[in-house]
Short mmCIF file of C-alpha atoms in Angstrom, two decimals:
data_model
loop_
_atom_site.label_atom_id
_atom_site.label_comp_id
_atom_site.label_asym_id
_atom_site.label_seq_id
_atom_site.Cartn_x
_atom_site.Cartn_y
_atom_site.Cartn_z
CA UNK A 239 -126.00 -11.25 -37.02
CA UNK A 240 -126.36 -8.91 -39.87
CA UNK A 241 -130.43 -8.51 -38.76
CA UNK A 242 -128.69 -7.42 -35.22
CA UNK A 243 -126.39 -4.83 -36.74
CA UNK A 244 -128.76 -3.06 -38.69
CA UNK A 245 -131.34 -3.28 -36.01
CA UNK A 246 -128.75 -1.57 -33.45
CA UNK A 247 -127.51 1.08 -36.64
CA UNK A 248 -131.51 1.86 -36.78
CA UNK A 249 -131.17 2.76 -33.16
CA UNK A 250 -128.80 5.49 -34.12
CA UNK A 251 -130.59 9.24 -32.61
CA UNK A 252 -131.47 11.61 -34.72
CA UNK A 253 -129.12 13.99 -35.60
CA UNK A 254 -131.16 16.78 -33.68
CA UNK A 255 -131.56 14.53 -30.80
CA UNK A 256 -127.75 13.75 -30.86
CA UNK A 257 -126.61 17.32 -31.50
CA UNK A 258 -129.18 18.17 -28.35
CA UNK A 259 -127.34 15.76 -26.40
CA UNK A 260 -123.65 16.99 -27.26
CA UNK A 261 -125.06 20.33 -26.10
CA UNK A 262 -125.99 19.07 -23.05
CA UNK A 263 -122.72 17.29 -22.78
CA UNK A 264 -120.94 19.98 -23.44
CA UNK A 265 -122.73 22.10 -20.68
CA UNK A 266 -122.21 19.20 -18.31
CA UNK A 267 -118.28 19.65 -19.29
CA UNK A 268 -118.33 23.65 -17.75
CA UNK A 269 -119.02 21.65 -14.48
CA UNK A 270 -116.32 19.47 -14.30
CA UNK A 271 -113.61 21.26 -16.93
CA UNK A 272 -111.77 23.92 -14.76
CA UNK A 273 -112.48 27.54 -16.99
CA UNK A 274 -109.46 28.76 -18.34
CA UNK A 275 -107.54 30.87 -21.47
CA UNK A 276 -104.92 31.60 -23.47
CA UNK A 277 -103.95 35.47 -24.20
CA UNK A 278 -104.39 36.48 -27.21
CA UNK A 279 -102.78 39.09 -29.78
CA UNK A 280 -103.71 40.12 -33.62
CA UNK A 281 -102.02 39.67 -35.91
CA UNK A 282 -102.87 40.53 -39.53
CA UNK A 283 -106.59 41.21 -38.98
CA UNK A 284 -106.55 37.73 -36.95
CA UNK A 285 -106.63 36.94 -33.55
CA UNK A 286 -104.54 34.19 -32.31
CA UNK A 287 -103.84 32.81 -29.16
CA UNK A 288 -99.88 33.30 -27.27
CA UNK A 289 -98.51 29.70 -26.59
CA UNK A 290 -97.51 29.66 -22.53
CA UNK A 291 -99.73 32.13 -21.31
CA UNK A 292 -102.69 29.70 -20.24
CA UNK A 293 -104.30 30.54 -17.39
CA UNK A 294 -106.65 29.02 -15.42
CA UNK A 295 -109.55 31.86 -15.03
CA UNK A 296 -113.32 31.76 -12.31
CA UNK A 297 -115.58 29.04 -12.70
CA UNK A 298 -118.58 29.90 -15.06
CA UNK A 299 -121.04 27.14 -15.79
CA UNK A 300 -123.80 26.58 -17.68
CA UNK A 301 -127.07 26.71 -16.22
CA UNK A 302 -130.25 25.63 -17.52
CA UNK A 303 -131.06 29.14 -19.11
CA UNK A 304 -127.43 29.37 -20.35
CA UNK A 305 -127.69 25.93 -22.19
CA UNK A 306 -131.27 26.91 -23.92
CA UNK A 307 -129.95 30.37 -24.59
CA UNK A 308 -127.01 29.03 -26.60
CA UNK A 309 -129.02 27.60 -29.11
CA UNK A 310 -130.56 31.13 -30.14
CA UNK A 311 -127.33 32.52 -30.05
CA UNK A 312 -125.95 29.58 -32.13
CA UNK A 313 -128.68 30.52 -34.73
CA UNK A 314 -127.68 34.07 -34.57
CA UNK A 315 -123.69 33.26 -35.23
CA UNK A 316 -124.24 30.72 -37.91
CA UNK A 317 -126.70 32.95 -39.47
CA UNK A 318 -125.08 33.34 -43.38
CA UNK A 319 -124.74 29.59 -43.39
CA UNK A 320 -128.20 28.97 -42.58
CA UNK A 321 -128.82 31.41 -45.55
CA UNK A 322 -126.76 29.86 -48.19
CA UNK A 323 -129.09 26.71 -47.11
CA UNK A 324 -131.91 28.43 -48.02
CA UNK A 325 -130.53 30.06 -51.53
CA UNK A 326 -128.95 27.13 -52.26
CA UNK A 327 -132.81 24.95 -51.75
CA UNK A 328 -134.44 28.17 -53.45
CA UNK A 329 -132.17 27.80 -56.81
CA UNK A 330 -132.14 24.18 -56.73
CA UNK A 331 -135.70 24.29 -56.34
CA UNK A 332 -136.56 26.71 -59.32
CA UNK A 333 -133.99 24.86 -61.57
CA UNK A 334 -135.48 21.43 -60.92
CA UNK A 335 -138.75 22.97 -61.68
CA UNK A 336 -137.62 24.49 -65.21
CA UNK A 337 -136.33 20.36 -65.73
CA UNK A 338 -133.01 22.20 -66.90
CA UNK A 339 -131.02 19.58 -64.54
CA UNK A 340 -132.71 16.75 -64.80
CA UNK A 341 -132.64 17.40 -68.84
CA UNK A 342 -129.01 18.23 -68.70
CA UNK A 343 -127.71 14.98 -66.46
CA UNK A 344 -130.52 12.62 -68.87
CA UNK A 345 -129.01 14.41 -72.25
CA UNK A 346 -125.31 14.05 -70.81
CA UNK A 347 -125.63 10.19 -69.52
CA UNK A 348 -127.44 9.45 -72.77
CA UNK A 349 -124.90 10.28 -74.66
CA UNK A 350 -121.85 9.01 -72.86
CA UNK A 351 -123.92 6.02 -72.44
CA UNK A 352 -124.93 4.17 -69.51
CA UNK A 353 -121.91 1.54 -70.07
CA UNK A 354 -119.47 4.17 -68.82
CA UNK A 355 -121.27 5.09 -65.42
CA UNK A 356 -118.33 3.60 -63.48
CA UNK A 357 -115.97 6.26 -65.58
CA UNK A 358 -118.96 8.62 -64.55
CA UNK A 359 -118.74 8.05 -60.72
CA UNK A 360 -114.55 8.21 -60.64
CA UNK A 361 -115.03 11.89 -62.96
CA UNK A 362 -117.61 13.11 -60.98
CA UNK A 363 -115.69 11.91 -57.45
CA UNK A 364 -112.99 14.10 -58.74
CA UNK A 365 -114.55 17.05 -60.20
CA UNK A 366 -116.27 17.67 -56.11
CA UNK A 367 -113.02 16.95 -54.83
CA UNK A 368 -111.38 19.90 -57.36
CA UNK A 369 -114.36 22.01 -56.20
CA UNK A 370 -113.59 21.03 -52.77
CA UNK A 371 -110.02 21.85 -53.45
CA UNK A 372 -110.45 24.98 -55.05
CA UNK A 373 -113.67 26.46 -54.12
CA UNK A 374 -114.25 25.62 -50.03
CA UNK A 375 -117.02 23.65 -47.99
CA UNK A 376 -120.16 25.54 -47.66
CA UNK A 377 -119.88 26.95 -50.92
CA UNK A 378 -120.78 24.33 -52.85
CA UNK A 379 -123.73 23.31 -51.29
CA UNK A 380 -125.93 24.23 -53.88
CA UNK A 381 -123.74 21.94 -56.17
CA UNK A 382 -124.73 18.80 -54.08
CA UNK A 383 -128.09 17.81 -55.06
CA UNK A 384 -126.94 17.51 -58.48
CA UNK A 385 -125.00 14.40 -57.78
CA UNK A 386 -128.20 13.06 -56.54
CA UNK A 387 -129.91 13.39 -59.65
CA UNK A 388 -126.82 11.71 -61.59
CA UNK A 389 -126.56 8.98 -59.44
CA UNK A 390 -130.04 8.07 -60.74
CA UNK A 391 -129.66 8.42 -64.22
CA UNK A 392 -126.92 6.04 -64.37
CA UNK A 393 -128.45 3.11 -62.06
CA UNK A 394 -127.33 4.52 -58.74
CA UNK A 395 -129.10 5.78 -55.56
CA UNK A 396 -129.41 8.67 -53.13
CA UNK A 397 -126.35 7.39 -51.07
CA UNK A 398 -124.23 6.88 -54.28
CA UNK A 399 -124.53 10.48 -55.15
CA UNK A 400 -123.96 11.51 -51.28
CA UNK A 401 -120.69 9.58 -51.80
CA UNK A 402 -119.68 11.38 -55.30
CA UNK A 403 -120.26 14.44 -53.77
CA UNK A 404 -120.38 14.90 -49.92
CA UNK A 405 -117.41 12.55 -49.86
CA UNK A 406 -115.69 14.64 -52.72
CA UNK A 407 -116.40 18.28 -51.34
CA UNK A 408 -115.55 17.01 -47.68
CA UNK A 409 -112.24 15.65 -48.18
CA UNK A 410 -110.81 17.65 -51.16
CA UNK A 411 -111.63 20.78 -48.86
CA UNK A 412 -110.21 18.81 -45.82
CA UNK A 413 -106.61 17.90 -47.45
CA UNK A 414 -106.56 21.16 -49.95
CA UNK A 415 -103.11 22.28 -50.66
CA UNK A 416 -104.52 25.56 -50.91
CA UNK A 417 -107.22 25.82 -48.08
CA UNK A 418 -107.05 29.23 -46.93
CA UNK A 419 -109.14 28.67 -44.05
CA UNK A 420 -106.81 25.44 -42.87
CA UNK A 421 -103.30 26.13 -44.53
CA UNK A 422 -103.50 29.74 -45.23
CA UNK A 423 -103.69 30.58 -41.30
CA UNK A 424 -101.43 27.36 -40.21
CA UNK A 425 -98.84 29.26 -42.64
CA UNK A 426 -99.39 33.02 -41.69
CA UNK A 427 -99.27 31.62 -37.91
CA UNK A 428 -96.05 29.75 -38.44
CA UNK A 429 -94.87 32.40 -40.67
CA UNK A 430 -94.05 30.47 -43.74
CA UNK A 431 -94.63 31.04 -47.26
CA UNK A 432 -98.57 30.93 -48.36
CA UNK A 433 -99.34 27.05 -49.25
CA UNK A 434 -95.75 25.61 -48.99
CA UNK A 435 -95.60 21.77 -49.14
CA UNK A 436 -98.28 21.80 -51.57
CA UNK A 437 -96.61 18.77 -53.93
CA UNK A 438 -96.75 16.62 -50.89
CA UNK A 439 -100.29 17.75 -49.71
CA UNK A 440 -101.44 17.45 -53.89
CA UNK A 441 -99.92 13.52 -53.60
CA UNK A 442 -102.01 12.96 -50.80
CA UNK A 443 -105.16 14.38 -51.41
CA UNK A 444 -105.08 12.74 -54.93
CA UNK A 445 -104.30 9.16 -52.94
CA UNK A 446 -107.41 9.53 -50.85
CA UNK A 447 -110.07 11.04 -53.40
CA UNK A 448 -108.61 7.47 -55.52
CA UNK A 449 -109.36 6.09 -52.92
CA UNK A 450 -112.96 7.51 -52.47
CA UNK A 451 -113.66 6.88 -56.17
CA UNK A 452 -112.58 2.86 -55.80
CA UNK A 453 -115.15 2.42 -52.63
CA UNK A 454 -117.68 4.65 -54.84
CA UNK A 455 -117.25 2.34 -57.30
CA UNK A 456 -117.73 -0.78 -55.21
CA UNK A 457 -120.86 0.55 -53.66
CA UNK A 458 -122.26 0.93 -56.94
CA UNK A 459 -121.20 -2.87 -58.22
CA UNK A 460 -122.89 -3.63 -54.58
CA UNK A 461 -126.20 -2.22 -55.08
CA UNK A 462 -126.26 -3.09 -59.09
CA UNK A 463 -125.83 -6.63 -58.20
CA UNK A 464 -128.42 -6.91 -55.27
CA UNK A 465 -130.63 -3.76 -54.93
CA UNK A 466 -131.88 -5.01 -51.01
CA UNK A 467 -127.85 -3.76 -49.97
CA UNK A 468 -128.68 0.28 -50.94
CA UNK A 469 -128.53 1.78 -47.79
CA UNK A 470 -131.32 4.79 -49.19
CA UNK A 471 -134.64 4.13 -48.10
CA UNK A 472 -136.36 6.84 -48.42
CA UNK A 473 -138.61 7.78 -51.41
CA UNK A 474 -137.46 11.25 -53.06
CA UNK A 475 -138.90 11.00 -56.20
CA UNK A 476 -138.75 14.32 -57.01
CA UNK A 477 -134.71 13.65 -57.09
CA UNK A 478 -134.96 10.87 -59.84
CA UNK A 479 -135.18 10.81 -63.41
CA UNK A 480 -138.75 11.10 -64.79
CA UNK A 481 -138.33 9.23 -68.19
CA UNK A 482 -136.60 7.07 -70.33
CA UNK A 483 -132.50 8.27 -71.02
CA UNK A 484 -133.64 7.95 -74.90
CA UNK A 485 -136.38 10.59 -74.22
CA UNK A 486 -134.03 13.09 -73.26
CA UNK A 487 -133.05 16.88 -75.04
CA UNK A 488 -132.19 19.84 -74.62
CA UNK A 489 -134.47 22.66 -75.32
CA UNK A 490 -133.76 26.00 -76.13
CA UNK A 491 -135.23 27.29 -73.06
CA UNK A 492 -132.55 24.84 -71.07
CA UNK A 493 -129.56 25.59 -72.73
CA UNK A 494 -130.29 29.23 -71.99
CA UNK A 495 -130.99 28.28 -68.05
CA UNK A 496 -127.82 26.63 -68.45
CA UNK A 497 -125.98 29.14 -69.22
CA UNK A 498 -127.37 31.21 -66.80
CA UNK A 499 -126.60 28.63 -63.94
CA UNK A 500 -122.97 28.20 -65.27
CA UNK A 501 -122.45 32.35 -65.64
CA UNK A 502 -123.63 32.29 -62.09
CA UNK A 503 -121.15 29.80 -60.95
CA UNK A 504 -118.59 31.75 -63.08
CA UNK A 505 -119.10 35.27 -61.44
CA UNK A 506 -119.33 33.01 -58.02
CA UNK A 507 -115.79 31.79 -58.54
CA UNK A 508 -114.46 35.22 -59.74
CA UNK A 509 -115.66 36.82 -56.37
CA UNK A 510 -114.04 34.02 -54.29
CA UNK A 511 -110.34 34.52 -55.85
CA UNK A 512 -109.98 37.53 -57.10
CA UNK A 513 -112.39 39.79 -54.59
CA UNK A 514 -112.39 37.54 -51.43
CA UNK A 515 -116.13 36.97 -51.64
CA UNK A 516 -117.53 34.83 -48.54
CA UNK A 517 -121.03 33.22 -47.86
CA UNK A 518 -123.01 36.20 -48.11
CA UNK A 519 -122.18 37.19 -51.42
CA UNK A 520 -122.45 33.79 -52.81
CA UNK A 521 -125.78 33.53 -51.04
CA UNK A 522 -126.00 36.62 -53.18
CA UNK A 523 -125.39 34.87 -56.79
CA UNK A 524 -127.67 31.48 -55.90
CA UNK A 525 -130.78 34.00 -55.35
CA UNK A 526 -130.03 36.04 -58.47
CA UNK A 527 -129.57 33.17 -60.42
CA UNK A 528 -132.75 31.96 -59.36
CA UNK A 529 -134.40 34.92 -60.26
CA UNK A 530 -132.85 34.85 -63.84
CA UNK A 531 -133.78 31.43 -64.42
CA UNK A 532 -137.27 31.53 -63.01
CA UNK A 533 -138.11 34.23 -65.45
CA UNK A 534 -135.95 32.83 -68.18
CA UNK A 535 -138.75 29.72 -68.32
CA UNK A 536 -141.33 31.68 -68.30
CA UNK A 537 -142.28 31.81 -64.27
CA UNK A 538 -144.12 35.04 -62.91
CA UNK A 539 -143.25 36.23 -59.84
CA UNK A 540 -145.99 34.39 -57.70
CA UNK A 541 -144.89 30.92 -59.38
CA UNK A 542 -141.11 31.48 -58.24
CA UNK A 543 -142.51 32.63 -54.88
CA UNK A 544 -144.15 29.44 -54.47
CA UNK A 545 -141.46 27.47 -55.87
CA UNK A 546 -138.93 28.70 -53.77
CA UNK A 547 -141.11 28.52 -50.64
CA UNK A 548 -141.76 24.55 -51.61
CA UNK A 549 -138.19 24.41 -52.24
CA UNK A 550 -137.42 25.37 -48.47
CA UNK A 551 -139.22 22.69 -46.49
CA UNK A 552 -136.64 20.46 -47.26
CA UNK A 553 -133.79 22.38 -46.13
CA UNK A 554 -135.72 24.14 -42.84
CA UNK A 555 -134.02 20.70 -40.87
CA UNK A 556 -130.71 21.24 -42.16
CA UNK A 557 -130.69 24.90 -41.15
CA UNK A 558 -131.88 23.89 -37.73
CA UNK A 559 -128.59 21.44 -37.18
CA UNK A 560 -125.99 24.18 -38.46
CA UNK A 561 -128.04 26.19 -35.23
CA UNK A 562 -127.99 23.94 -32.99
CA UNK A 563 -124.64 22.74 -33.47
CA UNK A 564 -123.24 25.71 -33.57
CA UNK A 565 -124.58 26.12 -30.47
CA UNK A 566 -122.03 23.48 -28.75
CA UNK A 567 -119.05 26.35 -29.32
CA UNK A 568 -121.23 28.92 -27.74
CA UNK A 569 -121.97 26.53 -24.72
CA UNK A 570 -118.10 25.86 -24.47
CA UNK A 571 -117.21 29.88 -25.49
CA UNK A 572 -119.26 31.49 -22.65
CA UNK A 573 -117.73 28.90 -20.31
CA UNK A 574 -114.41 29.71 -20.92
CA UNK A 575 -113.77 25.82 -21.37
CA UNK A 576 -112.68 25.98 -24.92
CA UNK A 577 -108.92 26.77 -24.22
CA UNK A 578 -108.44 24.25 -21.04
CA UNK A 579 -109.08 21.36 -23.68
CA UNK A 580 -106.87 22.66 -26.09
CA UNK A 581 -104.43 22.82 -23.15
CA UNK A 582 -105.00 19.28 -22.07
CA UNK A 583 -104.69 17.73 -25.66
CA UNK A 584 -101.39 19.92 -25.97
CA UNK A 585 -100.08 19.62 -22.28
CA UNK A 586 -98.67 15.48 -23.40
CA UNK A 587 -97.45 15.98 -26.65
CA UNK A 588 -94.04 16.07 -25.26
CA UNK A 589 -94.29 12.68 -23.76
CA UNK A 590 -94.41 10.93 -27.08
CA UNK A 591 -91.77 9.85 -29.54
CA UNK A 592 -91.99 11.73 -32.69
CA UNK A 593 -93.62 9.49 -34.46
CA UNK A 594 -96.30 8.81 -32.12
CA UNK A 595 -96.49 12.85 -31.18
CA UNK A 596 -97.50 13.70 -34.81
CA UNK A 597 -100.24 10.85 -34.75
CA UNK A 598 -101.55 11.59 -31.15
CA UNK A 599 -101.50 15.80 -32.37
CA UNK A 600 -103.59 14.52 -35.50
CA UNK A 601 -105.96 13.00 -32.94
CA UNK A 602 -106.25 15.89 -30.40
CA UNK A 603 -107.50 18.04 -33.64
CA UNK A 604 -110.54 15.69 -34.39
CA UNK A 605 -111.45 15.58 -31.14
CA UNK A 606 -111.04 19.46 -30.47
CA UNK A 607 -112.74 20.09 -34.04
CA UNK A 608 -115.84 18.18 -32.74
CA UNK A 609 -115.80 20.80 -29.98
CA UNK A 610 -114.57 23.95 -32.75
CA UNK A 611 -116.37 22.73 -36.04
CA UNK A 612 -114.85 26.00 -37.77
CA UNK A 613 -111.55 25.24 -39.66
CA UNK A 614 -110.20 28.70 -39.34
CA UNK A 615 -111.03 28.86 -35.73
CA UNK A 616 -109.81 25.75 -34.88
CA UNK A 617 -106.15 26.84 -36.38
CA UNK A 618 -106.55 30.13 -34.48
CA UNK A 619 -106.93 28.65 -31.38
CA UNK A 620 -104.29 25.12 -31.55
CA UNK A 621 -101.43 26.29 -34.11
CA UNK A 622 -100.04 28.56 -32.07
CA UNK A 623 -99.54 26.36 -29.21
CA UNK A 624 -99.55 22.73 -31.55
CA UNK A 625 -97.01 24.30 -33.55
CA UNK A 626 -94.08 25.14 -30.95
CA UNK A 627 -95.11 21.68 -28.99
CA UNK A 628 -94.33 20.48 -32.61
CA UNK A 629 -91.06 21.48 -32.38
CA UNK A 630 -90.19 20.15 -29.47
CA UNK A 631 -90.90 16.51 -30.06
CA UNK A 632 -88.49 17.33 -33.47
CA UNK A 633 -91.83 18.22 -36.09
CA UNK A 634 -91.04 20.53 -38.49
CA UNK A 635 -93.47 23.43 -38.66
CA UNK A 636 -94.87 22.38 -41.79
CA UNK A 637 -95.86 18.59 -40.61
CA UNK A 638 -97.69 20.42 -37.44
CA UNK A 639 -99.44 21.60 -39.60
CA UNK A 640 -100.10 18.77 -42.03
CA UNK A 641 -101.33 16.66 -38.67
CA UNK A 642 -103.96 19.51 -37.62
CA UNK A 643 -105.33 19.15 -41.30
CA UNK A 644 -105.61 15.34 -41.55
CA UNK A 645 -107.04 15.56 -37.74
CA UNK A 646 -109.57 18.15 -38.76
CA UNK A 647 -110.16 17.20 -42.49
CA UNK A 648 -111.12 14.17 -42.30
CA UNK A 649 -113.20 14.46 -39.51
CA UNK A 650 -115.35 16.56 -41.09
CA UNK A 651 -116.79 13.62 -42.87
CA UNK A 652 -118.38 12.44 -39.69
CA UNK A 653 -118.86 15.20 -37.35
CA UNK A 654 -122.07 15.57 -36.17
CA UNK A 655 -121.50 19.52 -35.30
CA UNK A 656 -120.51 20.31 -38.88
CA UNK A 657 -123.40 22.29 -39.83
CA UNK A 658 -122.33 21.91 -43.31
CA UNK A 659 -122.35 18.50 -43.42
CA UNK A 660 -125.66 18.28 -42.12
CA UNK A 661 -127.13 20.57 -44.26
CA UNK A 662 -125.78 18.51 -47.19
CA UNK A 663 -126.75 15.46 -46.28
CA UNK A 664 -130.52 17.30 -45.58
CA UNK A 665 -130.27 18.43 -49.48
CA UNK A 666 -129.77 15.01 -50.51
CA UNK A 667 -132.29 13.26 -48.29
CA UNK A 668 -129.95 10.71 -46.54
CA UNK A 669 -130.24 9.87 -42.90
CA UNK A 670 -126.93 10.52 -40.89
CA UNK A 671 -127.24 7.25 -39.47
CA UNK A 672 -126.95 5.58 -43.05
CA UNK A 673 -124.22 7.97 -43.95
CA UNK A 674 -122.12 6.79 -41.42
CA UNK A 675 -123.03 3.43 -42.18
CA UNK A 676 -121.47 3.84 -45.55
CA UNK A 677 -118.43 6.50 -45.34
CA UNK A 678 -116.62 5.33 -41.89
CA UNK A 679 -114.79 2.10 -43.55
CA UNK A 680 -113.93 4.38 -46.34
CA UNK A 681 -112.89 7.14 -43.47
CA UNK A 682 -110.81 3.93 -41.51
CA UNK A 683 -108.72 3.70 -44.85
CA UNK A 684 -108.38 7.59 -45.40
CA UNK A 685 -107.13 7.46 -41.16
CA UNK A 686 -104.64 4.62 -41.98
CA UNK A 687 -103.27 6.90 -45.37
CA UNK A 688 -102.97 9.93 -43.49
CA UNK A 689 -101.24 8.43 -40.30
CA UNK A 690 -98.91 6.93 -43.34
CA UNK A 691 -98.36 10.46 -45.12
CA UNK A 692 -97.48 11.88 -40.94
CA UNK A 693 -94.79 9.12 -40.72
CA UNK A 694 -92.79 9.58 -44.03
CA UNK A 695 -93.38 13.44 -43.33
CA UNK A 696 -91.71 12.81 -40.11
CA UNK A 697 -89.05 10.10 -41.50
CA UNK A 698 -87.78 12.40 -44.37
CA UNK A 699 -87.72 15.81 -42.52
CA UNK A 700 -90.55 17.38 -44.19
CA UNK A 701 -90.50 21.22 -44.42
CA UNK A 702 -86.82 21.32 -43.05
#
């Protein structure tokens, strides 16, 4: 039986072949979904759709030059994430070269001491979820391949570290109390105060990251006790510690790399909060700090060329997902399809208790948000029809939008269009196949909390 499972996982498509056939899917859709929008106003700098003015609009399909065209045009619109790919690979690349990581994790698990790698995994579960939390998605994609490295050093593999940090960055971005993406424009659509409810949203995503860290933690017992149950397979050596832990030390020439890699991260996090940096600028930072840090150990410019050039073969496939899956929207955008489903999922709500309603509304947002991978455009386009639905099944504004984050959130663990989910699990060399072999029973117990927090948000008025 087991032989059969794995045999039938194996079977799994490739995640270029499966994101190819979601684009065709989706261009099948503009034939049989009738074409159709909302109008829309802006407000604030944002555009966001009215709630009852849906109408159905002309018929405009996807042909076969329409459906190859989108994937061009999905390159073109995802463009700065495809970039921070690359400068993420690029710095990674020239600061695996200098050893200044792999010295730093042996140095650091030395001296905690390879006993305490369980305490290890739960820290570093929680330190990508507060980075998740506080810092966003794509942003800390350079970040990832670090986990890799530390899963190693303490006994672990490539699927461990995935876990620590994929798993940690997805859902501490997904249930943020402060996503400004998610929450931000859920509040400034529903007009309440900026993050509101956060105590309730900081309970929960704290429950589920404890959560995360527990199955971490089991995986790790798992594979320690019988190595033939790691789901990595493939041989990345060049993400694996290279000599003994008792070898390890840090050099002048690391600390200072170090420090250059941490001032980076520093001025990074400045321009977030306090000058509303985006992708580009951080894309910015990851280049200059590979720059620094190239010349720092002693690199001339040709050697950092070719460094960062061997750095980007691995991360060429994840840049080609975040294309072609944002090239799914485009199919659906040019179709004029996008709306109708939001109308369908939104046209029942009505029908259902209250209890069931905020459930079923979580539910409509994962499927729309494999359709709208984009956080912020997915709130655009649902809260301002989700929201007054909401409140007429008897859901406080607030818990409409608490279901439209646990629907999209957690999600985003699994979606296949996420580009940056893709692209991290390209950085850290694990098959999306075996990913979903290992997070979905972890995502099944993250569904079953968040249905949980929708019901006592619903039972004690929430948001009132």
């Amino acid at each position: 039986m087991a032989g059969k499972k794995k045999k039938l996982l194996d079977r799994f498509p490739h995640p270029l072949a499966l994101l190819f056939y979601i684009v065709v899917f989706a261009a099948i859709l503009t034939y049989i979904v009738p074409a159709g929008s909302y109008e829309r106003e802006t407000i604030g700098g944002e555009t966001q759709t009215i709630p009852g003015t849906f109408e159905y609009t002309e018929q405009n399909p996807a042909g076969i030059l329409d459906l190859f065209s989108a994937i061009p045009e999905g390159f073109q619109q995802a463009s700065n994430i495809v970039f921070i790919v690359f400068a993420a690979a690029m710095m990674f690349g020239i600061l695996e070269k200098t050893g200044v990581m792999e010295n730093t994790i042996g140095t650091l698990v030395k001296r905690l001491g390879v006993k305490r790698r369980f305490m290890i995994v739960v820290i570093m579960t929680f330190v990508y979820g507060l980075l998740g939390i506080f810092v966003g998605f794509e942003n800390n994609i350079a970040l990832i391949p670090i986990a890799v490295l530390l899963s190693s050093a303490i006994g672990g593999d490539k699927m461990l570290g995935a876990g620590i940090a994929i798993g940690g960055v997805v859902i501490g971005f997904g249930l943020s109390p402060f996503n400004p993406y998610t929450i931000g424009v859920g509040h400034n659509i529903a007009e309440m105060p900026l993050f509101s409810g956060w105590i309730f949203r900081s309970i929960l995503v704290f429950i589920v990251l404890s959560v995360l860290a527990a199955y971490n933690i089991w995986y790790f017992k798992k594979i320690l006790r019988d190595r033939q149950k790691s789901l990595s397979d493939i041989d990345t050596s060049e993400m694996q510690l290279t000599k003994p832990l008792e070898e390890y030390k840090m050099k002048r020439k690391d600390i200072a790399v170090l420090l250059v890699f941490v001032a980076g991260l520093a001025v990074m996090l400045t321009g977030v909060f306090a000058k509303g940096w985006f992708i580009n600028e951080i894309s910015a930072i990851f280049l200059m700090v590979a720059i620094i840090a190239g010349i720092i150990s002693g690199m001339n410019g040709n050697q950092i060329a070719e460094t960062c050039t061997k750095a980007l073969a691995p991360s060429a496939f994840a840049a080609v997902i975040i294309g072609v899956a944002q090239s799914i929207q485009v199919v659906l955008t040019n179709a004029n399809i996008g709306d109708t489903i939001a109308f369908y999922f939104t046209s029942g709500l009505d029908a259902f208790p209250t209890s069931l309603g905020v459930i079923f509304m979580a539910v409509s947002q994962s499927v729309i948000s494999i359709f709208i991978p984009s956080g912020s455009g997915q709130a655009l386009a649902t809260l301002p029809i989700m929201i007054p639905v909401g409140n007429m099944i008897g859901l406080t504004r607030e818990t409409s939008i608490l279901a439209f984050q646990v629907g999209d959130g957690l999600i985003n663990t699994i979606a296949p269009t996420s580009g940056g989910l893709m692209a991290m699990l390209g950085l850290c060399r694990v098959p999306y196949g075996k990913w979903l072999r290992y997070i979905i029973p972890f995502i099944l117990i993250a569904i079953l909390i968040g249905c949980i927090a929708l019901v006592t948000a619903v039972l004690i008025g929430w948001g009132a």
